[in-house]
Structure formats: structure tokens, C-alpha cells
mmCIF file of C-alpha atoms in Angstrom:
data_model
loop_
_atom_site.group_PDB
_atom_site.id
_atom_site.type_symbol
_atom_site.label_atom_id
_atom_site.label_comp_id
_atom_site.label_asym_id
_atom_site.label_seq_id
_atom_site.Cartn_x
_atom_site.Cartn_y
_atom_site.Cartn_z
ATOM 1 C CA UNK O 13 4.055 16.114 4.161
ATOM 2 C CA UNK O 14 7.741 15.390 4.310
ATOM 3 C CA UNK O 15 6.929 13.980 7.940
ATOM 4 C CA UNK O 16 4.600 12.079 6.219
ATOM 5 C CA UNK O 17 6.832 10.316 3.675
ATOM 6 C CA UNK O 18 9.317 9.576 6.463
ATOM 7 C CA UNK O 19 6.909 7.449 8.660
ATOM 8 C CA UNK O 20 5.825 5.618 5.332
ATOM 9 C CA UNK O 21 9.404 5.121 5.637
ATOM 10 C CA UNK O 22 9.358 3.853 8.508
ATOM 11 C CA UNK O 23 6.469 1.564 8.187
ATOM 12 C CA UNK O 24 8.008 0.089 5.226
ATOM 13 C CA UNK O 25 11.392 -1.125 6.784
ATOM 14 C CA UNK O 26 9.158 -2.263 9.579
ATOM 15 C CA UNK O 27 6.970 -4.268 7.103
ATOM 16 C CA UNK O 28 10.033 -5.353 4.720
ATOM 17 C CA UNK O 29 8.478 -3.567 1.482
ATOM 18 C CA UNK O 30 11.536 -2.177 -0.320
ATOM 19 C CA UNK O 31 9.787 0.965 -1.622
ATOM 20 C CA UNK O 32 7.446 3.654 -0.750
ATOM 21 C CA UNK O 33 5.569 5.840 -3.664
ATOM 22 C CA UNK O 34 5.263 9.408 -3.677
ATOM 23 C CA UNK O 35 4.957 12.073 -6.590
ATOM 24 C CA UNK O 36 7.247 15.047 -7.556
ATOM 25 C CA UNK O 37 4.512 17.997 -7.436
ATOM 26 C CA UNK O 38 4.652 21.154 -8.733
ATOM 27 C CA UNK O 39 4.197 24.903 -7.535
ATOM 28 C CA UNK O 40 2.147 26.160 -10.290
ATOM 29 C CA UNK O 41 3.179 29.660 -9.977
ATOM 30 C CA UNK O 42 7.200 28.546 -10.672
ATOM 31 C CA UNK O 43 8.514 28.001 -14.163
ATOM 32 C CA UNK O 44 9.388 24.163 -14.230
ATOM 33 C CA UNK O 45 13.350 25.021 -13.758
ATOM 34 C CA UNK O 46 12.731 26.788 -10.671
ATOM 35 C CA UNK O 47 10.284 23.894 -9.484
ATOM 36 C CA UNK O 48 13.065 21.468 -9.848
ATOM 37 C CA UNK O 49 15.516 23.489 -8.139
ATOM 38 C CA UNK O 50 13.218 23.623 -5.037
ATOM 39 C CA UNK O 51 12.273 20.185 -5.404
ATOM 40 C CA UNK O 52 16.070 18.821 -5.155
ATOM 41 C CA UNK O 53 16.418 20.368 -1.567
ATOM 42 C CA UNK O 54 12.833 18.510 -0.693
ATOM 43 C CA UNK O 55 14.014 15.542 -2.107
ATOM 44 C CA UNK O 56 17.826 14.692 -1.428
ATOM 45 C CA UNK O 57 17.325 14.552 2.602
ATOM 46 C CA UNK O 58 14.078 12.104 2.063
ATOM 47 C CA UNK O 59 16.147 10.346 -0.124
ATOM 48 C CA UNK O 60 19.107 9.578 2.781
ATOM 49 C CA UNK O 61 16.443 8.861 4.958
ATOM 50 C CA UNK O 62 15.069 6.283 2.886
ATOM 51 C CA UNK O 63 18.030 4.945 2.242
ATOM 52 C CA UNK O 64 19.576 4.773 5.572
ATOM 53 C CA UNK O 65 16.317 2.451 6.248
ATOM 54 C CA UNK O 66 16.801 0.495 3.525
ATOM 55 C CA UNK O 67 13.595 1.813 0.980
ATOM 56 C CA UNK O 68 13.647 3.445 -2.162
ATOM 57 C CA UNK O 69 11.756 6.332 -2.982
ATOM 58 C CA UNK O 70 9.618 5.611 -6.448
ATOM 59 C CA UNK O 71 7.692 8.269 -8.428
ATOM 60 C CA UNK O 72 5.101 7.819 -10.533
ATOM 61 C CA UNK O 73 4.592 8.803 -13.968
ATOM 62 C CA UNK O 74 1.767 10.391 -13.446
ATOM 63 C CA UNK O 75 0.837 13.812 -15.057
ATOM 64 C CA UNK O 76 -1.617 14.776 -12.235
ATOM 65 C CA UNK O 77 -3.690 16.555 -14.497
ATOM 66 C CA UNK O 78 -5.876 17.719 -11.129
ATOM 67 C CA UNK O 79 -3.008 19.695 -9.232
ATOM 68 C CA UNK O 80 -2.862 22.190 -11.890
ATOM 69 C CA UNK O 81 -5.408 25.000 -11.920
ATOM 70 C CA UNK O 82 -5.213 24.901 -16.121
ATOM 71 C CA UNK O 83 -5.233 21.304 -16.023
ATOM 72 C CA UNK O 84 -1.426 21.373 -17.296
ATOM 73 C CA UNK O 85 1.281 18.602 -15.841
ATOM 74 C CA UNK O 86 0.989 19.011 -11.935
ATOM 75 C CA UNK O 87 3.370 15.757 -11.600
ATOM 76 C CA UNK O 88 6.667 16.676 -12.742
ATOM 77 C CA UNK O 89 8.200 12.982 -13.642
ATOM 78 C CA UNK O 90 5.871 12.508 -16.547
ATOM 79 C CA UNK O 91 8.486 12.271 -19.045
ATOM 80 C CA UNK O 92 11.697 10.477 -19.305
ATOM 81 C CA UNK O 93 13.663 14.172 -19.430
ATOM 82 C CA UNK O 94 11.712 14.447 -15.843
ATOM 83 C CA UNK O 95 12.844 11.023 -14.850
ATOM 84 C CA UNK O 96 16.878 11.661 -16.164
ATOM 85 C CA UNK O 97 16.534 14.382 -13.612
ATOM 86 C CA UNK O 98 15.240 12.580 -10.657
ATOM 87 C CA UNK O 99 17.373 9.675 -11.056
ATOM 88 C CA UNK O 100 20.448 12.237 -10.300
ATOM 89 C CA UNK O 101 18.492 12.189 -6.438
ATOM 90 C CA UNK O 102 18.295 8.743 -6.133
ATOM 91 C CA UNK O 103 15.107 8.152 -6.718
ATOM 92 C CA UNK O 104 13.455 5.675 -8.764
ATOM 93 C CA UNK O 105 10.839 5.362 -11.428
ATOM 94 C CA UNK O 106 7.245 3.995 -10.632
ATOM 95 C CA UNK O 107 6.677 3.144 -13.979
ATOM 96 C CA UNK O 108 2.914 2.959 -15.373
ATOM 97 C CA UNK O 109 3.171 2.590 -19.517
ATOM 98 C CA UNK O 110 -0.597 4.267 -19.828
ATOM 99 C CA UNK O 111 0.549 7.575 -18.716
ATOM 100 C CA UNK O 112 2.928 7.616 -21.713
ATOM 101 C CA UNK O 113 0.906 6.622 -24.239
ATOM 102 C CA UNK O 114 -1.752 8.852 -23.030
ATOM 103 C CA UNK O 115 1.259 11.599 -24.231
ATOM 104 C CA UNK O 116 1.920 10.505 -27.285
ATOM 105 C CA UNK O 117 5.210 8.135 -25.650
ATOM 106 C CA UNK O 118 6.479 4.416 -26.959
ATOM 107 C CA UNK O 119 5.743 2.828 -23.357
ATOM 108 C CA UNK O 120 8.289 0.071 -24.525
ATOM 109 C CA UNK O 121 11.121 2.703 -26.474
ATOM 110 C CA UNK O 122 10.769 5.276 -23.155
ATOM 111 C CA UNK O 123 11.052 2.542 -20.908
ATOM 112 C CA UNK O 124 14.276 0.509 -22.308
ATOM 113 C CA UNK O 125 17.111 2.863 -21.720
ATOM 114 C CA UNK O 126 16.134 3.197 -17.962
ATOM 115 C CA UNK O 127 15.057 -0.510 -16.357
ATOM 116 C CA UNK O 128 17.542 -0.062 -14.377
ATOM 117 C CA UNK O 129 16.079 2.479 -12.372
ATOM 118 C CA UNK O 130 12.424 1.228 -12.340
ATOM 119 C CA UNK O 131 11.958 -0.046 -8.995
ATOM 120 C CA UNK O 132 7.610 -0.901 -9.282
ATOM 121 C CA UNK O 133 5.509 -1.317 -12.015
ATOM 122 C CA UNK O 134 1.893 -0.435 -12.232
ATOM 123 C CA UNK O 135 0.057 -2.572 -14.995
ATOM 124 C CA UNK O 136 -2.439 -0.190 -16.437
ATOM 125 C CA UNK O 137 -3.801 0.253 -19.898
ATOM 126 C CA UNK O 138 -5.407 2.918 -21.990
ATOM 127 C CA UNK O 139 -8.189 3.170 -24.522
ATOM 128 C CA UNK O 140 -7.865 5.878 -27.063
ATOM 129 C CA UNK O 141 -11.241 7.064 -27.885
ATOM 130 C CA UNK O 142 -11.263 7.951 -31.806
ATOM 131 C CA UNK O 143 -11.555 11.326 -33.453
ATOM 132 C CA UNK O 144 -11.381 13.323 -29.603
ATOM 133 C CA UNK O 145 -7.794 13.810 -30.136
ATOM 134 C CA UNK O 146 -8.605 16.402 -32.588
ATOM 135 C CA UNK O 147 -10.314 18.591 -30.347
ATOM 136 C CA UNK O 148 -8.348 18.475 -27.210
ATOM 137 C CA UNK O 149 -4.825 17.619 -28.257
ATOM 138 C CA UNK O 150 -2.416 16.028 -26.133
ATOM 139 C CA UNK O 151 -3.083 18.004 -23.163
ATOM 140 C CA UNK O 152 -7.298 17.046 -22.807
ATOM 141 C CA UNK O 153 -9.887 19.089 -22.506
ATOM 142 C CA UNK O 154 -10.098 22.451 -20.220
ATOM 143 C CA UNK O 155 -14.384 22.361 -19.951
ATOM 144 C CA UNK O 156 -14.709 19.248 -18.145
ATOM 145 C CA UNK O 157 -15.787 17.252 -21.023
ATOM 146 C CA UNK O 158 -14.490 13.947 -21.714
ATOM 147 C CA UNK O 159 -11.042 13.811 -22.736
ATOM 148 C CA UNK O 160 -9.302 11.864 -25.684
ATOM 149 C CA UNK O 161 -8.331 8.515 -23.794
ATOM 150 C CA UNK O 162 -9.545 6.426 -20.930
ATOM 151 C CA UNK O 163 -8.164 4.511 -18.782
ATOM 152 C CA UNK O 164 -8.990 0.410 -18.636
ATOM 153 C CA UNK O 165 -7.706 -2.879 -16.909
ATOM 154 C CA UNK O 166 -4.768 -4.633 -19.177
ATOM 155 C CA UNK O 167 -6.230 -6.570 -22.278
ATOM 156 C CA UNK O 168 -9.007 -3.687 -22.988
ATOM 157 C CA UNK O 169 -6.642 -0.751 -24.496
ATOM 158 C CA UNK O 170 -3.772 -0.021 -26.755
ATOM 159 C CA UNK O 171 -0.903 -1.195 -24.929
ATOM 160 C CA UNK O 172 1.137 -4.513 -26.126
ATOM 161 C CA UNK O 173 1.900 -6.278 -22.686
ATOM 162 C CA UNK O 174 4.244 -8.648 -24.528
ATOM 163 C CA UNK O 175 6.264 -6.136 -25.512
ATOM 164 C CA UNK O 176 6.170 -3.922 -22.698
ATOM 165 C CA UNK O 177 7.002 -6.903 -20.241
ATOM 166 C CA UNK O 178 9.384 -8.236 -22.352
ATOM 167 C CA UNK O 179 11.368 -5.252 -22.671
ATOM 168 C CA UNK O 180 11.120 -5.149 -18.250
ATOM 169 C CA UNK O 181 12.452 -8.704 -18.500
ATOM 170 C CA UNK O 182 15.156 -8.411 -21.413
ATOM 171 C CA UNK O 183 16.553 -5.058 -18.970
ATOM 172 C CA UNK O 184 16.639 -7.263 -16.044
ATOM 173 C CA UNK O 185 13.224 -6.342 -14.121
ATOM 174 C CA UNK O 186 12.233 -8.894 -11.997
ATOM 175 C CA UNK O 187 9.823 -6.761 -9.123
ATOM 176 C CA UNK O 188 6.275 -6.456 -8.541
ATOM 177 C CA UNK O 189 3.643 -5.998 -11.693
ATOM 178 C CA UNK O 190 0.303 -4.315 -9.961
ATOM 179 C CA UNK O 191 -2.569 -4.080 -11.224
ATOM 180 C CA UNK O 192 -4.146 -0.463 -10.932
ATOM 181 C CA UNK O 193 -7.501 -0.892 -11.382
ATOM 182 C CA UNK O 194 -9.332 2.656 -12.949
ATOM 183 C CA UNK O 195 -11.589 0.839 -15.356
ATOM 184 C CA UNK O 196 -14.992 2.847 -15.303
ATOM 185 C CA UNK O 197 -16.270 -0.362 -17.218
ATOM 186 C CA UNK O 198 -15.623 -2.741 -14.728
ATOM 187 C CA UNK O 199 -16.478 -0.654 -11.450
ATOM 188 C CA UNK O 200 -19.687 -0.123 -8.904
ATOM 189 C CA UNK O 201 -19.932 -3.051 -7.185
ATOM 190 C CA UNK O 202 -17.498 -5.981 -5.970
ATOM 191 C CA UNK O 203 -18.472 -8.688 -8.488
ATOM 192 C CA UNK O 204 -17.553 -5.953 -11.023
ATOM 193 C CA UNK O 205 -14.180 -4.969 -10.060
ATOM 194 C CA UNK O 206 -13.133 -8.436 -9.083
ATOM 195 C CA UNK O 207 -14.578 -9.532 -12.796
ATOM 196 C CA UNK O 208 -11.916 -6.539 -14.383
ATOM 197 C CA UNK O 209 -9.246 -7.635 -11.846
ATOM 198 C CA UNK O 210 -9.914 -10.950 -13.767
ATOM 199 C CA UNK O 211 -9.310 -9.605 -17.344
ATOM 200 C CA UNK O 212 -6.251 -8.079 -16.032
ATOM 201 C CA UNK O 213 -4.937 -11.288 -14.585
ATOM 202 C CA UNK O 214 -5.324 -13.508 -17.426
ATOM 203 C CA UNK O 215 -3.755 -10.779 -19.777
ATOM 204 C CA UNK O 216 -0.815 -10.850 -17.639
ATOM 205 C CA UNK O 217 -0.341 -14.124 -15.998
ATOM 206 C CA UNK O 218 1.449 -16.185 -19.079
ATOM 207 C CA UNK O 219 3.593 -12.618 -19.240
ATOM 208 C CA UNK O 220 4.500 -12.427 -15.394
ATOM 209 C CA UNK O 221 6.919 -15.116 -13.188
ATOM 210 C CA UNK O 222 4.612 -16.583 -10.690
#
């Protein structure tokens, strides 16, 4: 895996793309101190490598839900107490507002104090599905139902792009906004996707420089 990351590195100086993604992981078996004292010896030599090319390292915001046998955080950057901590490594924040509202998080209040060290943005929204938050709590379900949110192109959830651009902006962001497109509404054939990828650009496009 760490070879992995490196070529990416590579390919990305070669290709003149100033970052390369990646996640922070988790060794469920670890308490989450121990996990970040592991991951600091994985991480600090990618990070010189990166940076002797160039590249930043980004991580996503992502719980990760999936890498966890209980369905617990299997990302650990999903917070900004997780991101204060990678930041100390050099690396920098992929940040994607639905994964904090999806905990509970101000997108827009989280985001602010750290612009700085965002390096991509993934434009994503959420819809909260009413009355499932009861059941599941924060954390969603453990059965494989349904959880309490879902995740749609910008314009068809709960964020506030206006404000949540505008605070990029106002903190002196001026990179790439991407469009991640997991919108189960707007998915299964081309015309579909490219008819979300639609909503998504006219929610943005009076929000983002050309």
C-alpha cells in the first residue's frame, strides 16, 4: 500500500496535479491512541516523499463506516480533533461537508478555523431522512437496514452551499470544488447521472470562480 501511494506520487508530479488522496485507516483491534501512534510512523516518510515531489497528501473526511467490523469509524480523520492531529504530519484535509453533518458537525463552523489546511474539496450533500435518527443514533444502523441520512448531489440535501463556499472563500480557498456524485436518485444509466451532475452544477456554478 505505501508503495502504492508513492507511485500515485509519482504520477501526480508527472501529471502536475498538486495532490494525491488517501485515507488514515484504522486497526480495529487498537484503541484509537495506539492507532495514531502507528499511523505517524506510516505517515511522516510518505509525507517527505510527497513533498520532495512537490504533492500534498489530502485525507478525506470520511468515516468509512465499511472498514470496521461493528460498523464504528474505520477512517480516523472524521473529526476536526482527527484533523488537528494530522495536520502536525503535514498532511492536509480533503474536505467533504456531508460527512460532518452526517455526525451531527456545522460543515461551515468545523471548517473555518482550518482553510488553511484544506487542500481539495469534494462538493457533496446529504439528505436527512426524518424520524430514523431515533432508532440508529449518530452512528447508523448495525442490521443492514437503512440508516438515518443519505447521501445526494448538491441542491437536494441539507447543506447551505452559500455558506459553506463562502466561508472556503472568506479563509482564502481558491482550489478545486468536485463534485462526488453518490446520489442513488440520479444513478443507473448515463442520461441519469449526467442529469444529477446537472443539479449539482447549477447549484454551484454562481457559488464557484469559473
Amino acid at each position: 500500500m505505501n508503495a502504492h501511494v508513492r507511485r500515485c506520487v509519482d504520477a501526480a508530479a508527472a501529471l502536475g496535479c498538486p495532490t494525491v488522496g488517501t485515507f488514515v485507516g484504522r486497526d480495529p483491534g487498537l484503541s484509537v491512541r495506539d492507532n495514531l501512534e502507528r499511523a505517524e510512523g506510516v505517515f511522516r516518510p510518505l509525507v517527505a516523499y510527497a513533498r520532495d515531489h512537490g504533492v500534498d497528501l489530502v485525507i478525506e473526511n470520511c468515516l468509512m463506516k465499511s472498514w470496521h467490523p461493528d460498523g464504528y469509524p474505520g477512517n480516523l480523520a472524521y473529526s476536526p480533533e482527527l484533523w488537528e492531529w494530522m495536520f502536525t504530519l503535514g498532511l492536509r484535509l480533503n474536505y467533504d461537508p456531508s460527512h460532518l453533518v452526517a455526525l451531527g458537525i456545522d460543515p461551515v463552523a468545523a471548517a473555518m478555523p482550518y482553510v488553511s489546511q484544506i487542500a481539495h474539496v469534494q462538493a457533496k450533500d446529504v439528505e436527512l431522512l426524518p424520524g430514523t435518527i431515533n432508532r440508529f443514533g449518530y452512528y447508523g444502523p448495525i442490521s443492514g437496514e437503512k440508516g438515518w441520512y443519505r447521501f445526494r448531489v448538491p441542491g437536494l440535501g441539507q447543506i447551505q452551499w452559500g455558506e459553506v463556499v463562502g466561508a472556503l472563500r472568506r479563509g482564502g480557498y481558491d482550489g478545486a470544488v468536485s463534485v462526488e456524485h453518490e446520489d442513488p436518485e440520479w444513478t443507473g444509466s448515463t442520461e441519469r447521472v449526467q442529469s444529477g451532475l446537472g443539479i449539482a452544477y447549477r447549484t454551484l456554478r454562481h457559488l464557484v470562480r469559473g
